Short mmCIF file of C-alpha atoms and ligand atoms in Angstrom, two decimals:
data_model
loop_
_atom_site.label_atom_id
_atom_site.label_comp_id
_atom_site.label_asym_id
_atom_site.label_seq_id
_atom_site.Cartn_x
_atom_site.Cartn_y
_atom_site.Cartn_z
CA UNK A 1169 2.53 20.51 7.79
CA UNK A 1170 1.28 21.58 11.18
CA UNK A 1171 1.38 25.30 10.29
CA UNK A 1172 -0.65 24.64 7.13
CA UNK A 1173 -3.21 22.61 9.06
CA UNK A 1174 -3.52 25.26 11.75
CA UNK A 1175 -4.67 27.76 9.12
CA UNK A 1176 -7.37 25.44 7.79
CA UNK A 1177 -11.06 26.18 8.20
CA UNK A 1178 -12.13 22.82 9.66
CA UNK A 1179 -15.76 23.38 8.66
CA UNK A 1180 -14.61 23.30 5.05
CA UNK A 1181 -12.16 20.42 5.36
CA UNK A 1182 -11.77 18.72 1.99
CA UNK A 1183 -10.45 15.25 1.14
CA UNK A 1184 -8.52 14.95 -2.12
CA UNK A 1185 -6.80 12.14 -3.97
CA UNK A 1186 -5.56 11.21 -7.42
CA UNK A 1187 -8.32 9.82 -9.65
CA UNK A 1188 -7.23 6.19 -9.92
CA UNK A 1189 -6.49 3.08 -7.77
CA UNK A 1190 -8.73 3.49 -4.66
CA UNK A 1191 -10.01 7.02 -5.29
CA UNK A 1192 -13.67 5.96 -5.54
CA UNK A 1193 -13.50 4.17 -2.20
CA UNK A 1194 -11.62 7.05 -0.52
CA UNK A 1195 -13.89 9.81 -1.79
CA UNK A 1196 -17.12 7.88 -1.24
CA UNK A 1197 -16.04 7.31 2.37
CA UNK A 1198 -15.08 10.97 2.79
CA UNK A 1199 -18.47 12.14 1.55
CA UNK A 1200 -20.26 9.82 3.99
CA UNK A 1201 -18.44 11.66 6.78
CA UNK A 1202 -19.46 15.06 5.42
CA UNK A 1203 -16.21 16.21 3.78
CA UNK A 1204 -15.93 18.07 0.52
CA UNK A 1205 -14.15 15.88 -2.02
CA UNK A 1206 -11.77 16.46 -4.93
CA UNK A 1207 -10.49 13.94 -7.48
CA UNK A 1208 -7.38 14.94 -9.41
CA UNK A 1209 -7.13 13.40 -12.86
CA UNK A 1210 -4.25 13.46 -15.29
CA UNK A 1211 -6.42 13.27 -18.44
CA UNK A 1212 -9.75 14.65 -19.60
CA UNK A 1213 -11.26 11.22 -20.34
CA UNK A 1214 -10.38 10.01 -16.85
CA UNK A 1215 -11.90 13.18 -15.38
CA UNK A 1216 -15.09 12.54 -17.33
CA UNK A 1217 -15.43 9.11 -15.74
CA UNK A 1218 -15.09 10.48 -12.21
CA UNK A 1219 -17.49 13.37 -12.86
CA UNK A 1220 -20.49 11.01 -12.95
CA UNK A 1221 -20.31 10.26 -9.19
CA UNK A 1222 -22.24 12.60 -6.93
CA UNK A 1223 -19.98 11.97 -3.93
CA UNK A 1224 -17.18 13.78 -5.79
CA UNK A 1225 -17.63 17.57 -5.55
CA UNK A 1226 -14.86 18.60 -7.94
CA UNK A 1227 -12.77 16.84 -10.54
CA UNK A 1228 -9.59 18.63 -11.56
CA UNK A 1229 -7.53 17.80 -14.61
CA UNK A 1230 -3.89 18.62 -13.99
CA UNK A 1231 -0.49 17.95 -15.46
CA UNK A 1232 1.09 15.46 -13.05
CA UNK A 1233 4.53 16.74 -14.04
CA UNK A 1234 3.54 19.85 -12.12
CA UNK A 1235 1.70 18.24 -9.25
CA UNK A 1236 3.30 20.59 -6.73
CA UNK A 1237 1.27 23.44 -8.26
CA UNK A 1238 -1.94 21.44 -7.85
CA UNK A 1239 -0.92 20.74 -4.24
CA UNK A 1240 -0.61 24.49 -3.62
CA UNK A 1241 -4.13 24.95 -4.97
CA UNK A 1242 -5.36 22.15 -2.73
CA UNK A 1243 -4.10 24.02 0.33
CA UNK A 1244 -6.25 27.00 -0.70
CA UNK A 1245 -9.32 24.71 -0.54
CA UNK A 1246 -8.52 23.37 2.98
CA UNK A 1247 -7.68 19.98 1.52
CA UNK A 1248 -5.90 17.02 3.04
CA UNK A 1249 -4.46 14.53 0.60
CA UNK A 1250 -4.77 10.73 0.68
CA UNK A 1251 -1.90 9.02 -1.15
CA UNK A 1252 -2.47 5.59 -2.70
CA UNK A 1253 -0.53 2.93 -4.58
CA UNK A 1254 -0.62 4.73 -7.94
CA UNK A 1255 0.16 8.21 -6.61
CA UNK A 1256 3.95 7.94 -6.49
CA UNK A 1257 3.91 6.23 -9.87
CA UNK A 1258 2.00 9.17 -11.39
CA UNK A 1259 3.70 12.16 -9.79
CA UNK A 1260 7.14 10.68 -9.03
CA UNK A 1261 8.76 10.24 -5.63
CA UNK A 1262 10.34 13.69 -5.55
CA UNK A 1263 7.03 15.53 -5.95
CA UNK A 1264 5.35 13.08 -3.56
CA UNK A 1265 7.94 14.02 -0.93
CA UNK A 1266 7.71 17.75 -1.60
CA UNK A 1267 4.04 18.45 -2.41
CA UNK A 1268 3.02 21.16 0.08
CA UNK A 1269 -0.37 19.63 0.96
CA UNK A 1270 -0.92 17.74 4.26
CA UNK A 1271 -0.58 14.09 3.23
CA UNK A 1272 -1.86 11.11 5.21
CA UNK A 1273 0.78 8.87 6.80
CA UNK A 1274 4.54 8.81 6.75
CA UNK A 1275 5.89 10.41 3.57
CA UNK A 1276 9.47 9.54 4.39
CA UNK A 1277 8.57 5.87 3.83
CA UNK A 1278 8.47 6.53 0.08
CA UNK A 1279 12.27 6.60 0.10
CA UNK A 1280 12.45 3.21 1.83
CA UNK A 1281 9.96 1.67 -0.56
CA UNK A 1282 12.01 2.73 -3.56
CA UNK A 1283 14.91 0.45 -2.56
CA UNK A 1284 14.39 -3.33 -2.38
CA UNK A 1285 17.17 -3.75 0.22
CA UNK A 1286 15.98 -0.95 2.47
CA UNK A 1287 12.48 -2.33 2.23
CA UNK A 1288 13.58 -5.72 3.52
CA UNK A 1289 15.76 -4.07 6.18
CA UNK A 1290 12.79 -2.19 7.61
CA UNK A 1291 10.73 -5.37 7.86
CA UNK A 1292 13.61 -7.14 9.57
CA UNK A 1293 14.16 -4.27 12.00
CA UNK A 1294 10.53 -4.83 12.98
CA UNK A 1295 11.31 -8.47 13.78
CA UNK A 1296 9.09 -9.65 10.92
CA UNK A 1297 10.18 -12.88 9.17
CA UNK A 1298 11.23 -12.26 5.56
CA UNK A 1299 12.53 -14.47 2.74
CA UNK A 1300 16.26 -15.03 2.79
CA UNK A 1301 18.18 -12.59 0.58
CA UNK A 1302 21.29 -13.86 -1.24
CA UNK A 1303 24.15 -11.43 -1.64
CA UNK A 1304 25.92 -13.51 -4.26
CA UNK A 1305 25.22 -16.27 -6.72
CA UNK A 1306 27.54 -18.63 -4.83
CA UNK A 1307 25.35 -18.52 -1.72
CA UNK A 1308 22.25 -19.71 -3.56
CA UNK A 1309 21.19 -23.17 -2.41
CA UNK A 1310 17.51 -23.37 -3.37
CA UNK A 1311 14.94 -21.97 -5.83
CA UNK A 1312 14.96 -18.19 -5.94
CA UNK A 1313 12.95 -15.27 -7.24
CA UNK A 1314 14.89 -12.40 -8.81
CA UNK A 1315 13.39 -8.93 -8.65
CA UNK A 1316 14.76 -6.24 -10.90
CA UNK A 1317 14.76 -2.78 -9.35
CA UNK A 1318 11.99 -0.60 -10.67
CA UNK A 1319 9.98 -3.62 -11.85
CA UNK A 1320 6.25 -2.92 -11.86
CA UNK A 1321 3.31 -5.20 -11.30
CA UNK A 1322 5.59 -8.19 -11.08
CA UNK A 1323 7.01 -7.61 -14.59
CA UNK A 1324 10.74 -7.98 -14.51
CA UNK A 1325 10.63 -10.78 -11.94
CA UNK A 1326 11.80 -14.28 -12.74
CA UNK A 1327 12.27 -17.61 -11.02
CA UNK A 1328 15.36 -19.80 -11.11
CA UNK A 1329 15.29 -23.37 -9.88
CA UNK A 1330 18.99 -23.59 -9.01
CA UNK A 1331 22.35 -21.81 -9.15
CA UNK A 1332 23.10 -22.88 -12.74
CA UNK A 1333 19.83 -21.56 -14.11
CA UNK A 1334 20.31 -18.39 -12.11
CA UNK A 1335 23.82 -17.86 -13.49
CA UNK A 1336 22.49 -18.12 -17.04
CA UNK A 1337 19.59 -15.79 -16.49
CA UNK A 1338 21.48 -13.13 -14.58
CA UNK A 1339 23.97 -12.63 -17.41
CA UNK A 1340 23.96 -8.98 -18.46
CA UNK A 1341 21.55 -7.88 -15.74
CA UNK A 1342 22.25 -5.37 -12.99
CA UNK A 1343 20.29 -3.85 -10.09
CA UNK A 1344 18.29 -6.75 -8.77
CA UNK A 1345 17.67 -8.62 -5.54
CA UNK A 1346 17.89 -12.41 -5.26
CA UNK A 1347 15.38 -13.80 -2.78
CA UNK A 1348 14.56 -17.27 -1.57
CA UNK A 1349 11.39 -18.41 -3.36
CA UNK A 1350 8.97 -19.15 -0.52
CA UNK A 1351 6.58 -22.03 -1.23
CA UNK A 1352 3.02 -21.47 -0.07
CA UNK A 1353 0.00 -19.28 -0.71
CA UNK A 1354 0.10 -15.50 -1.07
CA UNK A 1355 -1.83 -13.44 1.49
CA UNK A 1356 -1.93 -9.65 1.78
CA UNK A 1357 -2.97 -8.08 5.08
CA UNK A 1358 -4.66 -4.68 5.32
CA UNK A 1359 -3.97 -2.68 8.47
CA UNK A 1360 -5.04 0.66 9.82
CA UNK A 1361 -2.83 2.53 12.26
CA UNK A 1362 -4.98 4.84 14.34
CA UNK A 1363 -3.37 7.69 16.26
CA UNK A 1364 -6.85 8.67 17.49
CA UNK A 1365 -7.54 5.33 19.19
CA UNK A 1366 -3.86 4.53 19.79
CA UNK A 1367 -3.99 1.12 18.11
CA UNK A 1368 -3.28 -0.91 15.01
CA UNK A 1369 -6.30 -2.63 13.48
CA UNK A 1370 -6.06 -5.69 11.27
CA UNK A 1371 -8.74 -4.63 8.83
CA UNK A 1372 -8.95 -7.21 6.09
CA UNK A 1373 -7.02 -9.36 3.65
CA UNK A 1374 -6.88 -10.18 -0.02
CA UNK A 1375 -5.16 -12.31 -2.61
CA UNK A 1376 -3.90 -10.93 -5.89
CA UNK A 1377 -5.05 -12.60 -9.06
CA UNK A 1378 -2.00 -12.69 -11.28
CA UNK A 1379 -1.28 -13.56 -14.88
CA UNK A 1380 0.26 -16.03 -15.54
CA UNK A 1381 0.89 -17.75 -12.19
CA UNK A 1382 -2.84 -18.02 -11.53
CA UNK A 1383 -3.73 -18.70 -15.16
CA UNK A 1384 -4.43 -21.79 -17.23
CA UNK A 1385 -0.93 -22.07 -18.58
CA UNK A 1386 -0.37 -25.85 -18.30
CA UNK A 1387 3.29 -25.15 -17.53
CA UNK A 1388 3.77 -24.01 -21.15
CA UNK A 1389 4.89 -20.46 -20.33
CA UNK A 1390 7.17 -18.81 -17.80
CA UNK A 1391 5.36 -17.73 -14.64
CA UNK A 1392 4.66 -13.99 -14.49
CA UNK A 1393 3.09 -11.93 -11.71
CA UNK A 1394 1.07 -9.21 -13.41
CA UNK A 1395 -1.85 -8.22 -11.18
CA UNK A 1396 -5.22 -8.28 -12.94
CA UNK A 1397 -7.49 -8.15 -9.89
CA UNK A 1398 -7.95 -9.01 -6.24
CA UNK A 1399 -9.89 -11.69 -4.40
CA UNK A 1400 -11.25 -11.47 -0.84
CA UNK A 1401 -9.60 -13.61 1.79
CA UNK A 1402 -10.80 -14.61 5.24
CA UNK A 1403 -7.98 -16.02 7.31
CA UNK A 1404 -7.93 -18.90 9.75
CA UNK A 1405 -8.64 -17.23 13.05
CA UNK A 1406 -5.60 -18.91 14.61
CA UNK A 1407 -3.42 -16.87 12.21
CA UNK A 1408 -4.87 -13.53 13.24
CA UNK A 1409 -2.87 -12.92 16.46
CA UNK A 1410 0.41 -13.36 14.57
CA UNK A 1411 -0.72 -11.26 11.63
CA UNK A 1412 -1.87 -8.47 13.94
CA UNK A 1413 1.41 -8.68 15.87
CA UNK A 1414 3.45 -8.25 12.66
CA UNK A 1415 1.34 -5.20 11.80
CA UNK A 1416 2.00 -3.68 15.20
CA UNK A 1417 5.73 -4.44 14.93
CA UNK A 1418 5.89 -2.85 11.51
CA UNK A 1419 4.24 0.38 12.69
CA UNK A 1420 6.71 0.49 15.58
CA UNK A 1421 9.68 -0.07 13.27
CA UNK A 1422 8.57 2.80 11.03
CA UNK A 1423 8.38 5.09 14.02
CA UNK A 1424 11.77 4.03 15.40
CA UNK A 1425 13.75 3.59 12.19
CA UNK A 1426 12.17 6.04 9.74
CA UNK A 1427 11.21 8.49 12.45
CA UNK A 1428 7.61 9.22 11.53
CA UNK A 1429 4.21 7.96 12.52
CA UNK A 1430 2.53 5.43 10.27
CA UNK A 1431 -0.99 6.87 10.40
CA UNK A 1432 -3.70 5.36 8.21
CA UNK A 1433 -3.81 2.28 6.00
CA UNK A 1434 -0.86 0.06 5.10
CA UNK A 1435 -0.28 -3.49 3.97
CA UNK A 1436 2.08 -6.40 4.58
CA UNK A 1437 2.42 -8.84 1.68
CA UNK A 1438 3.31 -12.41 2.47
CA UNK A 1439 3.47 -16.06 1.64
CA UNK A 1440 2.02 -18.53 4.17
CA UNK A 1441 3.78 -21.91 4.16
CA UNK A 1442 2.05 -25.23 4.82
CA UNK A 1443 3.36 -25.19 8.41
CA UNK A 1444 1.44 -21.88 8.87
CA UNK A 1445 4.64 -19.85 9.13
CA UNK A 1446 4.55 -16.49 7.41
CA UNK A 1447 7.21 -14.82 5.30
CA UNK A 1448 6.67 -11.15 4.44
CA UNK A 1449 8.29 -10.14 1.15
CA UNK A 1450 6.91 -6.63 0.70
CA UNK A 1451 5.00 -3.80 2.33
CA UNK A 1452 2.99 -0.84 1.17
CA UNK A 1453 3.00 2.26 3.35
CA UNK A 1454 -0.42 3.33 2.15
CA UNK A 1455 -3.81 2.05 0.99
CA UNK A 1456 -3.61 -0.94 -1.37
CA UNK A 1457 -5.98 -1.71 -4.23
CA UNK A 1458 -6.94 -4.99 -2.53
CA UNK A 1459 -9.11 -2.98 -0.11
CA UNK A 1460 -11.45 -2.16 -3.04
CA UNK A 1461 -13.02 -5.60 -2.74
CA UNK A 1462 -14.76 -4.44 0.45
CA UNK A 1463 -15.98 -1.10 -0.98
CA UNK A 1464 -19.57 -0.39 0.01
CA UNK A 1465 -20.10 -3.36 2.27
CA UNK A 1466 -17.10 -3.32 4.57
CA UNK A 1467 -14.38 -5.76 5.51
CA UNK A 1468 -15.23 -8.65 7.85
CA UNK A 1469 -12.82 -7.49 10.56
CA UNK A 1470 -14.05 -3.87 10.58
CA UNK A 1471 -17.14 -5.17 12.37
CA UNK A 1472 -14.93 -6.27 15.25
CA UNK A 1473 -13.70 -2.73 15.88
CA UNK A 1474 -16.80 -0.68 15.10
CA UNK A 1475 -19.67 -3.14 15.37
CA UNK A 1476 -20.66 -2.24 11.83
CA UNK A 1477 -19.07 -2.96 8.47
CA UNK A 1478 -16.76 -0.27 7.13
CA UNK A 1479 -14.57 -0.12 4.06
CA UNK A 1480 -11.11 1.42 4.15
CA UNK A 1481 -12.35 4.65 2.57
CA UNK A 1482 -14.85 5.08 5.41
CA UNK A 1483 -12.22 4.09 7.96
CA UNK A 1484 -9.89 6.86 6.75
CA UNK A 1485 -12.72 9.41 6.83
CA UNK A 1486 -13.73 8.30 10.32
CA UNK A 1487 -10.18 8.87 11.56
CA UNK A 1488 -9.96 12.32 9.98
CA UNK A 1489 -13.33 13.34 11.41
CA UNK A 1490 -12.41 12.17 14.91
CA UNK A 1491 -8.95 13.74 14.74
CA UNK A 1492 -10.46 17.06 13.62
CA UNK A 1493 -12.96 16.92 16.48
CA UNK A 1494 -10.21 16.26 19.02
CA UNK A 1495 -7.78 18.82 17.56
CA UNK A 1496 -5.34 16.07 16.55
CA UNK A 1497 -5.13 16.37 12.75
CA UNK A 1498 -1.38 16.91 13.03
CA UNK A 1499 -1.02 13.31 14.20
CA UNK A 1500 -2.29 12.05 10.86
CA UNK A 1501 -0.62 14.18 8.22
CA UNK A 1502 2.95 14.90 7.17
P1 ATP B 730 3.64 -4.23 -5.82
O1 ATP B 730 2.60 -4.20 -6.89
O2 ATP B 730 3.11 -4.59 -4.47
O3 ATP B 730 4.53 -3.04 -5.80
P2 ATP B 730 4.86 -6.20 -7.46
O4 ATP B 730 3.60 -6.60 -8.10
O5 ATP B 730 5.87 -5.48 -8.26
O6 ATP B 730 4.62 -5.41 -6.12
P3 ATP B 730 5.35 -8.26 -5.58
O7 ATP B 730 3.98 -8.04 -5.05
O8 ATP B 730 6.50 -7.93 -4.73
O9 ATP B 730 5.53 -7.49 -6.95
O10 ATP B 730 5.47 -9.75 -6.00
C1 ATP B 730 4.87 -10.27 -7.16
C2 ATP B 730 4.53 -11.72 -6.95
O11 ATP B 730 5.67 -12.47 -6.60
C3 ATP B 730 3.50 -11.99 -5.87
O12 ATP B 730 2.56 -12.91 -6.39
C4 ATP B 730 4.22 -12.68 -4.78
O13 ATP B 730 3.39 -13.63 -4.20
C5 ATP B 730 5.41 -13.29 -5.48
N1 ATP B 730 6.59 -13.25 -4.63
C6 ATP B 730 7.32 -12.15 -4.34
N2 ATP B 730 8.37 -12.48 -3.55
C7 ATP B 730 8.27 -13.81 -3.32
C8 ATP B 730 9.07 -14.76 -2.59
N3 ATP B 730 10.18 -14.38 -1.95
N4 ATP B 730 8.68 -16.05 -2.60
C9 ATP B 730 7.58 -16.44 -3.27
N5 ATP B 730 6.81 -15.61 -4.00
C10 ATP B 730 7.15 -14.30 -4.02
#
């Protein structure tokens, strides 16, 4: 993307994203830093919603099946693109890999995220503790969680207390991963990898609020993990050095194993056991919806880096502005 970026008129630099997920936070932050902003919607009614906000300069309605064409148009407007958790879902991984617009972070990671085994491998290559993965039913010696490939929002996951229950429930199923069920509390860590400052920041944390595991179910229904919202989380300070270290290790693993720089926001998703040990079961290579809880008033840890509260949308815009000023935009976008 470096040739595309070189042709850009930096005075007209535009920040674009897909109108969903964390778009409001991203575009609000971009406008605060003086960028032009574009929201790309897939439907007219969605576009109408985004049009009411004065920090969004243009709202486009496009056919996501032809996102590559929209990406070409974005280049004509000097736009950089911020991917988020719903982006790949909307446009598909192939278009996300090929769209000819400079895209924040490491695009290649999309391929790793699509495969449950590769995902775990990358975490392990970073020396990050993960739940045990069972290759066969016979190895299973404790409660497990089974994740079907392609499952979304926790749908298509189930728990099995022991090998017998697992045998019954796996009948007829294919393409899944069997993982140790880790007992503890969920905690999701938001990081920002900054090429400009040469550091990884631990930016905030959240908990997902999930139906039915967090619901009033009285044990009458099967647990399900469908995300309905996010709650803010402030961690015990004694956990922070370890959490930061895992974030740093992950960024390093991406660089070494995947071969590209993890610039911008990402997330490690974990369970913390009652002995304070952490097991990371998932990552997201881009901004997660849990950062929305700090929109407008900033995450508690942002104060530690900038001496003022900042949300993730502002943090992204700050990085782009600084990189543009220092002639280092190529370090952020692939
Ligand atoms: P995402 O939305 O991040 O793509 P998802 O919603 O499909 O992912 P996960 O976030 O991977 O699914 O997991 C769903 C739920 O299952 C979470 O509440 C998480 O805490 C729980 N979970 C996942 N793996 C484990 C594990 N090995 N042990 C205990 N709980 C787990």
